C-alpha atoms as one frame of an Amber mdcrd trajectory, in Angstrom:
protein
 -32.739 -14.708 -92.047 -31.824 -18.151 -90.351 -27.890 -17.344 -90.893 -28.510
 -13.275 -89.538 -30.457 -14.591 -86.436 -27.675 -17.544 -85.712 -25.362 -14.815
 -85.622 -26.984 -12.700 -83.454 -27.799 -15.557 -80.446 -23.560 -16.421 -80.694
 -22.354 -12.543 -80.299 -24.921 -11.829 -77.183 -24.048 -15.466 -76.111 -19.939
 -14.225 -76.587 -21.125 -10.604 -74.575 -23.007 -12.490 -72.136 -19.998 -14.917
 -71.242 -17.236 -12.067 -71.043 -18.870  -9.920 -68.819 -19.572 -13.114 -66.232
 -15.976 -13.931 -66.732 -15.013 -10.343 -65.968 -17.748 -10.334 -62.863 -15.901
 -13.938 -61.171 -12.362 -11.558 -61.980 -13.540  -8.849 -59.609 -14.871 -10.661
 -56.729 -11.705 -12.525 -56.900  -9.370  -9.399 -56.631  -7.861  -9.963 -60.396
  -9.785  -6.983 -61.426  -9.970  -3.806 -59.234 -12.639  -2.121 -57.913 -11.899
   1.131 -59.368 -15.186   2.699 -58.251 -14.081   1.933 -54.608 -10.499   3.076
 -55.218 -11.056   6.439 -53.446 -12.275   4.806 -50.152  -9.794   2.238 -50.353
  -7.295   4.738 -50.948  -8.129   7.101 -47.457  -8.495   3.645 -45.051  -4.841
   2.202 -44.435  -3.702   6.452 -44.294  -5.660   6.294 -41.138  -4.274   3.273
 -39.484  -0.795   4.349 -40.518  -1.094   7.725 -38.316  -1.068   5.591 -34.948
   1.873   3.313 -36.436   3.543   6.638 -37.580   3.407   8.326 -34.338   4.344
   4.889 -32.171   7.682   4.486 -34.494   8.384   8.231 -33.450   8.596   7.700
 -30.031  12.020   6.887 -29.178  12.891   3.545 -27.582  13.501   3.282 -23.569
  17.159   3.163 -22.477  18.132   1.249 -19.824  19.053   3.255 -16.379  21.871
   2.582 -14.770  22.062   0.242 -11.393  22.747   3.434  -9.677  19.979   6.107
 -11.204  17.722   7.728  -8.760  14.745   6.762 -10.489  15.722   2.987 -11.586
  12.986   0.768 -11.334  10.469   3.513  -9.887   7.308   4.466 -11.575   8.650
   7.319 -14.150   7.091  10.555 -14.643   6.156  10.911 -18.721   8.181  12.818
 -20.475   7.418  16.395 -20.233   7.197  18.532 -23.457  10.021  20.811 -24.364
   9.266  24.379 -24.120  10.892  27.041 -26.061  12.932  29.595 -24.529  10.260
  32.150 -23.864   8.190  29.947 -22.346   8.414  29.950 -18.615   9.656  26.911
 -16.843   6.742  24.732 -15.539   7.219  24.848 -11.430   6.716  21.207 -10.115
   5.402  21.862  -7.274   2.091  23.398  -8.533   1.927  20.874 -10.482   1.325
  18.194  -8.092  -1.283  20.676  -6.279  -3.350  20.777  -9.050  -3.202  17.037
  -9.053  -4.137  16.614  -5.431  -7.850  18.164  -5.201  -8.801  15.709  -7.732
  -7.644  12.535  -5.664  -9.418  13.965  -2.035 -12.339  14.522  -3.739 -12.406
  11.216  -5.614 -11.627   9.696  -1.916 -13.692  12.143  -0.421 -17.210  11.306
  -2.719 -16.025   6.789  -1.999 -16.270   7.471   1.671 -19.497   9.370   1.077
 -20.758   5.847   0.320 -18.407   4.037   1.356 -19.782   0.275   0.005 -16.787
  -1.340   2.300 -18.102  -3.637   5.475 -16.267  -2.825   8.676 -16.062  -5.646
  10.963 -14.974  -5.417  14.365 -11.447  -6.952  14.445  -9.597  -8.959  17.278
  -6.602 -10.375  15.530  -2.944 -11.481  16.424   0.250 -10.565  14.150   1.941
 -13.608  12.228   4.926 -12.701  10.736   5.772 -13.836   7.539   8.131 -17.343
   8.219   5.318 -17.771  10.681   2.504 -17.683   8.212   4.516 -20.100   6.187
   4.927 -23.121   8.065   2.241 -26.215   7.830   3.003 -26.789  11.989   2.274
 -23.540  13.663   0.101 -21.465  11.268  -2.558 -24.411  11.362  -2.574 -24.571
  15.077  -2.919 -20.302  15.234  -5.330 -20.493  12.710  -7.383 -23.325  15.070
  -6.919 -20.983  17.706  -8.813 -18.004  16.028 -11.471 -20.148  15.177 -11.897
 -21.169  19.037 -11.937 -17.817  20.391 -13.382 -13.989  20.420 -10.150 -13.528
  17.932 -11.279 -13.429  14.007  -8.395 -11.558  12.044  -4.718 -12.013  11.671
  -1.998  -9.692  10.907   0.298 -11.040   8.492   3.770  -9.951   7.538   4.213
  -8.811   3.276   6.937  -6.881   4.078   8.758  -6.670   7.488  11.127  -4.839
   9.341  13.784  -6.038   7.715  12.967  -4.985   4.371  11.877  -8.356   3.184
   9.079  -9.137   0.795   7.707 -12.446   2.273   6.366 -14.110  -1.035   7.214
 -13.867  -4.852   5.299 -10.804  -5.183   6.663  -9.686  -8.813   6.673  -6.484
  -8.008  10.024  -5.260 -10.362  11.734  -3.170  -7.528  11.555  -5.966  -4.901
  12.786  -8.066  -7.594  15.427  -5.773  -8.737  17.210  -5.922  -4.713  16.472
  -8.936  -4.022  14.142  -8.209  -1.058  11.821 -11.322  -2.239  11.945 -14.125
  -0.101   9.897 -17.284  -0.408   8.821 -17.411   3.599   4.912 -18.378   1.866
   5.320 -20.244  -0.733   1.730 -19.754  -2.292   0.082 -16.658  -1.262  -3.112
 -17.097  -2.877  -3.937 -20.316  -1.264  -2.936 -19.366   2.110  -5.217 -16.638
   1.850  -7.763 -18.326   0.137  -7.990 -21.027   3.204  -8.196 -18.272   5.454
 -10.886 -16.653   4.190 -12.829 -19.774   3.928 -12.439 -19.466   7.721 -13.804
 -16.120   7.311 -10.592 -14.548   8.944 -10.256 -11.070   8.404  -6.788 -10.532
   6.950  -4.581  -7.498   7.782  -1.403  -7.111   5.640   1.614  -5.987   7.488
   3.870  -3.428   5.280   7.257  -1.974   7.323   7.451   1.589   6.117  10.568
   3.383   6.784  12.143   0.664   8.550  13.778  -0.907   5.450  17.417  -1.750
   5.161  17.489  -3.595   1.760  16.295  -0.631   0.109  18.139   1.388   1.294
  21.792  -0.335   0.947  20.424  -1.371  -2.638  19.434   2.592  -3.440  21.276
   4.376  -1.713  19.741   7.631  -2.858  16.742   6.719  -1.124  18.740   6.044
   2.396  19.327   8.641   5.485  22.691  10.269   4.932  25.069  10.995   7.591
  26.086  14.478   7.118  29.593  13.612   4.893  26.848  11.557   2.715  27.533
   7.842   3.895  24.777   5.965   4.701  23.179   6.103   7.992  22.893   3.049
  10.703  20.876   2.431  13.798  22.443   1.171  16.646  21.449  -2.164  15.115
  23.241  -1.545  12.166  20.248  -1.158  10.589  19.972   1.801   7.365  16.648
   3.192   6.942  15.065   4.629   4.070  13.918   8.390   4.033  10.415   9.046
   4.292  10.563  12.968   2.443  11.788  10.850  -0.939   7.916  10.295  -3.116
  10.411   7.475  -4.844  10.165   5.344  -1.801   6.476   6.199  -0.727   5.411
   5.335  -4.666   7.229   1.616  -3.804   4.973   1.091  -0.204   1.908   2.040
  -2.236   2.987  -0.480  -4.812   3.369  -3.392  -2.451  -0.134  -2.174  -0.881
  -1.730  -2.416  -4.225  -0.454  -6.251  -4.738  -1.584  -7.113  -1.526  -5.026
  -5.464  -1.970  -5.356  -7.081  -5.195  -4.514 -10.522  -3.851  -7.189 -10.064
  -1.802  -6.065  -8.830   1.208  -9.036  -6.739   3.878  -6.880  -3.820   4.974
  -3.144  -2.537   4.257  -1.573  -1.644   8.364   1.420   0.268   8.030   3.970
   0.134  10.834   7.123   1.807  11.494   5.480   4.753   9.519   8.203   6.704
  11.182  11.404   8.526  11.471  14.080   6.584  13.341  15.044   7.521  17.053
  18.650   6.086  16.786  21.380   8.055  18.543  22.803  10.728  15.539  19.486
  10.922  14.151  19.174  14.711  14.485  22.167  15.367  12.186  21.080  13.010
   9.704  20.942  14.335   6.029  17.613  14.348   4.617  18.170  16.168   1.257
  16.185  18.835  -0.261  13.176  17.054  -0.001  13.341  17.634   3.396  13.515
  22.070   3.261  10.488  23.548   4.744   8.986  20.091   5.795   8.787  18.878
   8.964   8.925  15.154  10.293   5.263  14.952  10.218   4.566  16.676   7.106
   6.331  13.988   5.443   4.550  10.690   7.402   0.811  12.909   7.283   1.707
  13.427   3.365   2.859   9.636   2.617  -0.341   8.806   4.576  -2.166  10.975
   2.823  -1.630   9.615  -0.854  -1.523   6.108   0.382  -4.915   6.472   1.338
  -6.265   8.225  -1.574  -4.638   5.457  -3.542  -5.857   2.537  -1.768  -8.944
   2.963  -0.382 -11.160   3.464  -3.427  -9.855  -0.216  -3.845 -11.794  -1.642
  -1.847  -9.370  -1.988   1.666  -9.133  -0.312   4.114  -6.005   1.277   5.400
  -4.986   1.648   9.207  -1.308   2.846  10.891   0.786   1.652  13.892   2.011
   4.792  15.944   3.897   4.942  19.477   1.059   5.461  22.147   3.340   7.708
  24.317   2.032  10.403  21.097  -1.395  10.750  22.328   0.045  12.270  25.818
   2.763  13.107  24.348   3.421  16.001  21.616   7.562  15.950  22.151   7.371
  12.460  20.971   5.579  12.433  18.451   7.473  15.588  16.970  10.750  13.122
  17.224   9.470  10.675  14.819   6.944  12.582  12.919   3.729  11.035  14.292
   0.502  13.105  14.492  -1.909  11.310  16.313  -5.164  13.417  14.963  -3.619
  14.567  12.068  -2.613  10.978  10.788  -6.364   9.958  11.882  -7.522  12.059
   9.279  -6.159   9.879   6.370  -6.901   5.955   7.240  -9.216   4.424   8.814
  -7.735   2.894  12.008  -4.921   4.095  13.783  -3.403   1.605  16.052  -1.689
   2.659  18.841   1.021   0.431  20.722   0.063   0.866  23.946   1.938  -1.987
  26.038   1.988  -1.181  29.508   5.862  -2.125  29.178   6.483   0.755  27.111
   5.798   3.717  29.432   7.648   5.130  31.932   6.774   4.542  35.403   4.172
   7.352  36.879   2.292   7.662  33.615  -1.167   8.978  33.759   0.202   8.267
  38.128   0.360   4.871  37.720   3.487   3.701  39.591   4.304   0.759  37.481
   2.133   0.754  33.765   3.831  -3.058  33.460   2.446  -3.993  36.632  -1.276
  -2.440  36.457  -2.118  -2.864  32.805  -6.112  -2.726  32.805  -5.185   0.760
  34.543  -2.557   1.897  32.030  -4.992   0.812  28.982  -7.885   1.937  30.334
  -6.185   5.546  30.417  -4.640   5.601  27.474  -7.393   4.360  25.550  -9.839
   6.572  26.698  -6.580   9.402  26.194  -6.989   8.646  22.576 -10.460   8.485
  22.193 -10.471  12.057  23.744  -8.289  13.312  21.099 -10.036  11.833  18.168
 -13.252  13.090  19.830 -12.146  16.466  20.173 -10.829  16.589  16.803 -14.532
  15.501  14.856 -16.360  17.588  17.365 -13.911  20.786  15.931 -14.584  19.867
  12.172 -17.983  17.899  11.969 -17.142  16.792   8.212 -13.900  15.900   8.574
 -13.019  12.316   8.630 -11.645  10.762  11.695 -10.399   7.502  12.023 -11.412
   4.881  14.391  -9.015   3.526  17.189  -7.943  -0.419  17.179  -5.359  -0.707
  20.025  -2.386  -2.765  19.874  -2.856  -5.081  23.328   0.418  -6.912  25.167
   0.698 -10.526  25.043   4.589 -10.772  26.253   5.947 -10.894  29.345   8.760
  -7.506  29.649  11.260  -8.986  31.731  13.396  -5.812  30.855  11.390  -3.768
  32.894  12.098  -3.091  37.299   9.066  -3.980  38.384   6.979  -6.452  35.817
   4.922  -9.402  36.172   4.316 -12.158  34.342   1.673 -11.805  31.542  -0.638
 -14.335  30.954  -4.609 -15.157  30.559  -5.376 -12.249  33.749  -3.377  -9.726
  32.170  -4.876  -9.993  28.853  -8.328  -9.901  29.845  -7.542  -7.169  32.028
  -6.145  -5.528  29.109  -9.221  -6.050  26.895 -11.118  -5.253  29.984  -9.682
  -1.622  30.129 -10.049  -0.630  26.368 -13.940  -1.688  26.196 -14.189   0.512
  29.556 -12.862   3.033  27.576 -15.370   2.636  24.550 -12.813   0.522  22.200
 -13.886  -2.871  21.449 -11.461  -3.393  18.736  -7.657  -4.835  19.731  -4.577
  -6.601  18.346  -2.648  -8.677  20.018   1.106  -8.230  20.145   3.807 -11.009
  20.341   7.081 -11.355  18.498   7.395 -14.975  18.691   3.825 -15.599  17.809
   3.355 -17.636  20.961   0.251 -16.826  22.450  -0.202 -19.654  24.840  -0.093
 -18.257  28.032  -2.249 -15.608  27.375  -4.897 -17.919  25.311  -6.754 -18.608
  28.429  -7.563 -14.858  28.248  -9.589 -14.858  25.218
């Protein structure tokens, strides 16, 4: 019985230690878990779809220097339809598109959770805003006065980007230049200031692009590309290529923290052989202002759901003026309808003698202002009273703070003439201004502010 029962305790001992051995096998991954082999089986199949379909999709070829869509934001690829499918038209296409971005814009302004502020600045360009002599004594001098916002140069009228942006296409042709050396900071001192900061983006007026693209450039009509009397080639504002690269720079600038994108020279040129420049197909059907109100009209959809606002520079001679404005495609109410300031340049040195009866506008300019002001503020009156719910912009006046020597008949502007300036927009209900000088010199009209 002793020997039988000995037996017994080794062979359960023996069962006991081979099945632990086999357990420590199976945790360790010797051994499979064939009970689990079905799940294990359908888990990697699913992860292998998305590599699948990601190998399938051929790789990118580079486009040539030359291709009218190098370096643009490209269109995905559309599907390939058999032959008895109809061809998709383009056109609606885009319609379909656009209902979805007014009313997106249209439900942000509804609450709009932006914080106006009511804006006396001065424009800086960018080689300006770069210096550690002049911008620190401008700076000091919109700390010491009514002013509180500047106007600063990204890109400028001669197609230049004034700071490494990164932005590929300004990369690609070379429009970059290093006028600020650090963007960020610059801003980031100014706002400590609380300076309201306006970011200057040339539109049309853009010769790098277009000698770098020339697909994007006024033609001539034998297809060369066209020059201002300057010598100067400007891009075309019916091609979407070049409005998709303005609302690129705007969205840099808005996301380096910039309070509103101003877009100037939003404009056809009025150089001598404009009217038989080439504007391409884009152009059938479409007049001048179609394209600038359209441009406008998707910048602002684009931008101000970010968070800035968005206000244009137009010729004042358009508010009294329709001719005008047909020549270079500005719309005074119609462009009011998609940003939030419109800014018209109304220097008394700019209109014709015997405007609104003044004899001289350069010599009398709280009388010019005062009409033209309160010209404007008519027209965008007029135009909410017609259409209670649309949106109307508001009116921020660009002021003169340069003398005109060109013109018969001018005085000296200094301290007087600015205040008389200022003086004649608040008369006309405008409290808002810029301030106007090339240079950037605004001593002799400081004493004005």
């Amino acid at each position: 019985m002793k020997k039988g029962y000995r037996q017994w305790i080794h062979l359960l001992t023996f069962i006991v230690a081979a099945a632990a051995m086999v357990i420590a096998l199976i945790h360790r991954g010797v051994i499979p878990r064939f009970w689990e082999s079905a799940e294990v089986a359908m888990a990697p199949a699913e992860v292998e779809d998305s590599a699948d379909e990601a190998v399938e999709i051929p790789p990118q070829t580079e486009e040539p220097a030359d291709s009218d869509m190098a370096e643009l934001p490209q269109q995905p690829p559309k599907e390939e339809k058999t032959p008895d499918e109809p061809p998709v038209d383009e056109p609606q296409e885009e319609l379909t598109q656009e209902p979805d971005s007014a009313e997106e814009l249209e439900a942000y302004l509804a609450q709009d959770p932006r914080e106006p502020r009511e804006v006396k600045g001065i424009f800086i360009t960018g080689a300006v805003a770069g210096t550690q002599n002049t911008m620190p004594a401008l700076t000091q001098m919109v700390e010491d006065t009514q002013l509180n916002a500047m106007v600063i140069d990204i890109k400028n009228d001669s197609g230049e980007v004034t700071y490494e942006m990164g932005l590929p296409l300004a990369e690609k042709i070379g429009a970059q230049v290093r006028y600020v050396s650090d963007m960020p900071e610059l801003i980031r001192r100014l706002k400590e200031k609380n300076i309201y900061l306006i970011a200057r983006i040339v539109a049309f007026k853009d010769p790098i692009l277009a000698e770098k693209k020339p697909k994007y450039a006024v033609k001539n009509p034998d297809g060369s590309v066209f020059h201002d009397s300057n010598g100067l080639a400007w891009v075309n504002p019916y091609r979407e290529e070049v409005w998709d690269y303005l609302i690129d720079l705007s969205k840099e600038a808005a996301a380096l923290g910039f309070d509103e994108i101003q877009y100037d020279y939003i404009r056809f040129s009025t150089a001598q052989g404009i009217a038989e420049a080439d504007f391409g197909k884009a152009a059938r059907g479409r007049t001048r202002q179609d394209a600038i109100t359209e441009f406008l009209t998707k910048a602002y959809e684009t931008l101000a759901p970010m968070g800035v606002y968005v206000s244009v520079d137009v010729f004042g001679t358009i508010i009294c003026n329709e001719a005008d404005g047909n020549l270079i495609g500005q719309n005074y109410v119609e462009m009011a309808k998609h940003c939030d300031y419109i800014c018209p340049m109304v220097y008394p040195s700019h209109y014709v003698n015997n405007a609104y009866g003044i004899a001289v506008p350069d010599a009398a300019p709280y009388d010019l202002i005062c009409a033209s002001v309160a010209d404007g503020e008519k027209r965008l009156q007029d135009a909410g009273d017609a259409d209670p719910e649309v949106h109307i912009a508001k009116q921020r006046p660009w002021l003169q703070a340069f003398t005109a020597t060109w013109v018969d008949g001018h005085i000296p502007y200094t301290g007087r003439q600015l205040s008389d300036q200022i003086r004649g927009a608040a008369d006309a209900g405008v409290n808002e201004w810029l301030l106007w000088n090339a240079a950037n010199n605004y001593d002799k009209v400081k004493s004005g502010l």
